[in-house]
Amino acid sequence: KGGRIPTGTLITSPMAARDQPAIIRLNPTQYAHILDNNTNVTRVLIGPRTQARQEHEIKVFGPEEMVLVPPRHYCIVQNPVKRNDKGEVLADKNDQVLLAYGEEEIRTEGPPFPLYPGELIKLAPTSLSIVPPQTALRLEAIRDLDDKGTHRSAGDEWLFLGPGTYIPRVEVRVKDTIKATIVQPGTALRLQARQEMKDSAGTVRQAGEEWLMRKTGAYMPGVFEVIVATVKPIVLTERRAIHLRALRTFTDEYGVQRRAGEEWLLTIKDCETHIQDVHEEVVNAALEIIALSRAHYCVIQNPWDDQGKPQMGRQELRRGEASFFLRPGEELVSGRIFDVVVLGPDEALLLRASQPFKDGDKDRTPGDRWTVVGPCEYVPPVEVEVVKRYKAIPLDETEGIYVRNIKTGAIEMVIGRTYLLGPDEELWEKPLSEDVDVLLSAPQNDSKGVKLSEISPDAKSRPRDKARDRTRVVTFRTPHNSAVQVYDFRKKASRVVWGPGLVMLGPDEQFTILTLSGGKPKKQNQIKALSLSLGPDFMTDIVVVETSDHARLQIQLSYNWRFDVGNRTVEDASKIFQVPDFVGDACKAIASRVRAAVAASSFDDFHRNSADIIRSAVFGKDEHGHVRDVFSFPSNKLVITNIDIQSVEPVDQRTKDALSYSVQQAIEITTKSQEASARHDAERKAQEAVGLLERQKLKDQIEAEKARRALLELQAESSAVQSMGSAKAEARARAEAAQIEMQAELEQAKLRAQAQKIQSESGLEETRMRQEAELAFLGRKNELEITRAREMAEIEREKFKEQVAAIGQDAIIKIAQAGPEMQAKLLGGLGLQSVLITDGKSPLNLFNTARGMLGQAGAAGALASGTD
């Protein structure tokens, strides 16, 4: 890949030889290869030379320029000639030069040299490598050699350190270039040994061993050293520390011996910056400080004691104000900082001891429970477990809670006061049946109860704990004129609350649920209610009856009812709830009486006297034959006060159709009669309207003629008034226009005069201000020029003064005398006292010339006298 390889054409035939020139001329820097066909030896001709070519000689190469290696260059020659100790080229007995085949030779600067037959330029002249400062070449011996008295074996490596010029050798190969690494203050280099060696400090390092170079400055790694990385420092602050772990037993930078696996903490008290050692592992490089204010505390798991040893399994309470770092192995319980518990006047903490300890004057054993009541601040010790924090429960007169004593199991009801639970008390949840929960939460909840069909599926599937607070006393507002029965299972007694009133269930009390019949006709278990309405109210039922002539009828009846409770005594309260379904019981009793009475009557008779028959059957008659006013049920004091027959319909379809047809015929006859009467009235009214209309038309025509005559009169008058008014208005308008025009011209003349006056005054004022500004500008400019001239003069004076002071008085005198003295010496050296040179054309002032000569003579005399 380098310079030129000598090539030529071997010419052996006489014909080819005759084609070549007979004279070979070579310049001083040229050479040629000549082949002797007799001996088959090629020799080299080196210029300057002119030689006649023999018949048996052939020029096989050249003329060619010799190889010139400039200063600070080198080249590589392949298959070089062999030389003796004196540098002479060796040849065999036939005068053929001997070559070292397969070898290479590096030649540096020197005189140009020719290439002998067989030599090749492998690398053209190339500049030598300059190794700058802080740089080195890593060299490797590819064969054994002697390097300035040092024996190098094949495979050895060493460094050539700069600054210097590297002269290559065929036995040495340059592997790579190494630059020195700058170790900044506070940093270090992590080095690794490639094989057993000694580092720059003389320490023996094994293959693969790593260490740190902390010395500041440029560091050139050794031939067997590898820079793994540049280790940057870890900055420690007041709020940041480092958690380290030893990978092996060693002595750290601070002189402390660390065992393998040992962990420790470095803070700003130990150092400001830390460089990680090769035998250290950084567990956490950004360990933040834990700062506790007065309102915070924390619990440390596995704390360290004063000797620096961890106390495994123990806990330590630390309260602010404080700041610290977690040491290795320490951790925060629950992983967070707790707030100091601040209890208000209505708050308390329920505590339980988990370990025996002394609480003030009291000894606490595991399992003890007590409360801390506010207002206060409380920090629970590590031996104490906070069960819960709760507040006092404010209760109105109509509110309450269930409280259970966990030791005795007794349940009490607290009503109408603010209550704070004790250490052995808890809120008790009162269970209620699903029906009671639904009835309490249903919006339709009143004295009439709730129909099962109206209860939404969501209300049945709603969780009970969301429907109400089960620890609160169950309350139910009894509606007006109703009653609620509550049963106490512990006392096995019931009580009735009359409305309006408030029912508050005790711990062992439950509501009595009323299940009533509903619908038309009445069906059982259709309505559920907590309260029993006392009436008056009504209920509707449908009863199917059959007359004596076998006509089946469907009767819809409505009953007015009430409970006759009187003074609402205990006896009354006990009776009204004896019949669970008073609606179904009453409807059945009434329906049986109605069926019996209707069965004894024919259809026509019942159709004409249905109300009397039903009322007589239900209410009965007294001893005088009069229908009674009420129908009473003594078992529960229910009283039916009235019966209303809302509809009677035949059940048989044929009977129903016949009855419907007869009713339709009667309606049709009545309708036709009413239509004829209405038609007659309409025709009569139409005739009367036509007569009135014609009469009104005549009246309207008379009135229209009168109005037309009045209009014509008014039009004539308005035309006369219009002509007179237009003439007057036109004359008045001309007069006013002329007056306005004159006034406008007068105002314009006044305004023009004022504008001219203002313009003149403004021009004068502008001229005056411009002149004043120019005067002020010229005065200021003159002052600035005077100041500048004064300052420039002062500067020149100071400059000249400083120059004189800097040069010195003696130096100035010598400078002044240097010219004349030099002229005098020059004339003296020439043996002349004065010289005048002229071209003969320009006139001369001989007076000035004479004066100059006299001055030079005087200066020369003064110099001579001074010399003497």
mmCIF file of N, CA, C and O in Angstrom, residues 224-251:
data_model
loop_
_atom_site.group_PDB
_atom_site.id
_atom_site.type_symbol
_atom_site.label_atom_id
_atom_site.label_comp_id
_atom_site.label_asym_id
_atom_site.label_seq_id
_atom_site.Cartn_x
_atom_site.Cartn_y
_atom_site.Cartn_z
ATOM 1 N N PHE A 224 -0.554 -2.692 32.158
ATOM 2 C CA PHE A 224 -1.440 -3.776 32.559
ATOM 3 C C PHE A 224 -2.596 -3.262 33.415
ATOM 4 O O PHE A 224 -3.248 -4.035 34.113
ATOM 5 N N GLU A 225 -2.854 -1.971 33.368
ATOM 6 C CA GLU A 225 -3.954 -1.366 34.121
ATOM 7 C C GLU A 225 -5.079 -0.973 33.157
ATOM 8 O O GLU A 225 -4.809 -0.512 32.041
ATOM 9 N N VAL A 226 -6.292 -1.155 33.608
ATOM 10 C CA VAL A 226 -7.485 -0.792 32.836
ATOM 11 C C VAL A 226 -8.318 0.163 33.688
ATOM 12 O O VAL A 226 -8.587 -0.124 34.861
ATOM 13 N N ILE A 227 -8.691 1.281 33.091
ATOM 14 C CA ILE A 227 -9.570 2.224 33.795
ATOM 15 C C ILE A 227 -11.005 1.735 33.633
ATOM 16 O O ILE A 227 -11.568 1.756 32.533
ATOM 17 N N VAL A 228 -11.564 1.280 34.720
ATOM 18 C CA VAL A 228 -12.934 0.758 34.679
ATOM 19 C C VAL A 228 -13.933 1.895 34.582
ATOM 20 O O VAL A 228 -14.845 1.895 33.760
ATOM 21 N N ALA A 229 -13.771 2.899 35.418
ATOM 22 C CA ALA A 229 -14.718 4.020 35.433
ATOM 23 C C ALA A 229 -14.116 5.149 36.253
ATOM 24 O O ALA A 229 -13.139 4.961 36.999
ATOM 25 N N THR A 230 -14.702 6.319 36.063
ATOM 26 C CA THR A 230 -14.370 7.463 36.894
ATOM 27 C C THR A 230 -15.409 7.559 37.999
ATOM 28 O O THR A 230 -16.609 7.676 37.721
ATOM 29 N N VAL A 231 -14.963 7.459 39.215
ATOM 30 C CA VAL A 231 -15.879 7.448 40.358
ATOM 31 C C VAL A 231 -16.108 8.878 40.805
ATOM 32 O O VAL A 231 -15.149 9.583 41.162
ATOM 33 N N LYS A 232 -17.358 9.300 40.729
ATOM 34 C CA LYS A 232 -17.704 10.648 41.165
ATOM 35 C C LYS A 232 -18.089 10.643 42.634
ATOM 36 O O LYS A 232 -18.621 9.641 43.130
ATOM 37 N N PRO A 233 -17.886 11.749 43.297
ATOM 38 C CA PRO A 233 -18.185 11.762 44.734
ATOM 39 C C PRO A 233 -19.687 11.846 44.988
ATOM 40 O O PRO A 233 -20.449 12.367 44.183
ATOM 41 N N ILE A 234 -20.078 11.327 46.100
ATOM 42 C CA ILE A 234 -21.455 11.453 46.585
ATOM 43 C C ILE A 234 -21.463 12.566 47.623
ATOM 44 O O ILE A 234 -20.749 12.491 48.627
ATOM 45 N N VAL A 235 -22.247 13.603 47.346
ATOM 46 C CA VAL A 235 -22.259 14.779 48.217
ATOM 47 C C VAL A 235 -23.218 14.524 49.367
ATOM 48 O O VAL A 235 -24.371 14.126 49.169
ATOM 49 N N LEU A 236 -22.725 14.754 50.545
ATOM 50 C CA LEU A 236 -23.537 14.608 51.758
ATOM 51 C C LEU A 236 -23.982 15.976 52.236
ATOM 52 O O LEU A 236 -23.229 16.946 52.165
ATOM 53 N N THR A 237 -25.214 16.054 52.662
ATOM 54 C CA THR A 237 -25.764 17.295 53.193
ATOM 55 C C THR A 237 -26.350 17.045 54.563
ATOM 56 O O THR A 237 -26.301 15.911 55.085
ATOM 57 N N GLU A 238 -26.905 18.092 55.107
ATOM 58 C CA GLU A 238 -27.545 17.941 56.410
ATOM 59 C C GLU A 238 -28.766 17.036 56.328
ATOM 60 O O GLU A 238 -29.168 16.452 57.344
ATOM 61 N N ARG A 239 -29.349 16.917 55.146
ATOM 62 C CA ARG A 239 -30.564 16.127 54.991
ATOM 63 C C ARG A 239 -30.335 14.851 54.181
ATOM 64 O O ARG A 239 -31.298 14.205 53.769
ATOM 65 N N ARG A 240 -29.079 14.520 53.934
ATOM 66 C CA ARG A 240 -28.804 13.359 53.097
ATOM 67 C C ARG A 240 -27.637 12.582 53.651
ATOM 68 O O ARG A 240 -26.624 13.173 54.052
ATOM 69 N N ALA A 241 -27.761 11.256 53.687
ATOM 70 C CA ALA A 241 -26.703 10.368 54.170
ATOM 71 C C ALA A 241 -26.589 9.184 53.214
ATOM 72 O O ALA A 241 -27.395 9.021 52.280
ATOM 73 N N ILE A 242 -25.556 8.356 53.440
ATOM 74 C CA ILE A 242 -25.290 7.204 52.574
ATOM 75 C C ILE A 242 -25.316 5.946 53.431
ATOM 76 O O ILE A 242 -24.725 5.904 54.520
ATOM 77 N N HIS A 243 -25.971 4.937 52.914
ATOM 78 C CA HIS A 243 -26.016 3.620 53.543
ATOM 79 C C HIS A 243 -25.090 2.700 52.759
ATOM 80 O O HIS A 243 -25.308 2.453 51.568
ATOM 81 N N LEU A 244 -24.032 2.195 53.404
ATOM 82 C CA LEU A 244 -23.009 1.397 52.735
ATOM 83 C C LEU A 244 -22.984 -0.012 53.306
ATOM 84 O O LEU A 244 -23.380 -0.251 54.458
ATOM 85 N N ARG A 245 -22.437 -0.947 52.478
ATOM 86 C CA ARG A 245 -22.252 -2.336 52.900
ATOM 87 C C ARG A 245 -20.896 -2.817 52.396
ATOM 88 O O ARG A 245 -20.534 -2.545 51.245
ATOM 89 N N ALA A 246 -20.133 -3.495 53.238
ATOM 90 C CA ALA A 246 -18.804 -3.994 52.870
ATOM 91 C C ALA A 246 -18.943 -5.304 52.104
ATOM 92 O O ALA A 246 -19.662 -6.214 52.526
ATOM 93 N N LEU A 247 -18.258 -5.365 50.942
ATOM 94 C CA LEU A 247 -18.270 -6.588 50.142
ATOM 95 C C LEU A 247 -17.226 -7.588 50.627
ATOM 96 O O LEU A 247 -17.353 -8.790 50.370
ATOM 97 N N ARG A 248 -16.201 -7.072 51.282
ATOM 98 C CA ARG A 248 -15.155 -7.927 51.857
ATOM 99 C C ARG A 248 -14.532 -7.180 53.019
ATOM 100 O O ARG A 248 -14.761 -5.988 53.218
ATOM 101 N N THR A 249 -13.753 -7.860 53.789
ATOM 102 C CA THR A 249 -13.112 -7.218 54.930
ATOM 103 C C THR A 249 -11.989 -6.298 54.431
ATOM 104 O O THR A 249 -11.117 -6.726 53.664
ATOM 105 N N PHE A 250 -12.023 -5.035 54.863
ATOM 106 C CA PHE A 250 -11.016 -4.065 54.446
ATOM 107 C C PHE A 250 -11.042 -2.902 55.427
ATOM 108 O O PHE A 250 -11.915 -2.796 56.294
ATOM 109 N N THR A 251 -10.086 -2.013 55.246
ATOM 110 C CA THR A 251 -10.012 -0.777 56.028
ATOM 111 C C THR A 251 -10.398 0.368 55.114
ATOM 112 O O THR A 251 -9.782 0.560 54.061
#
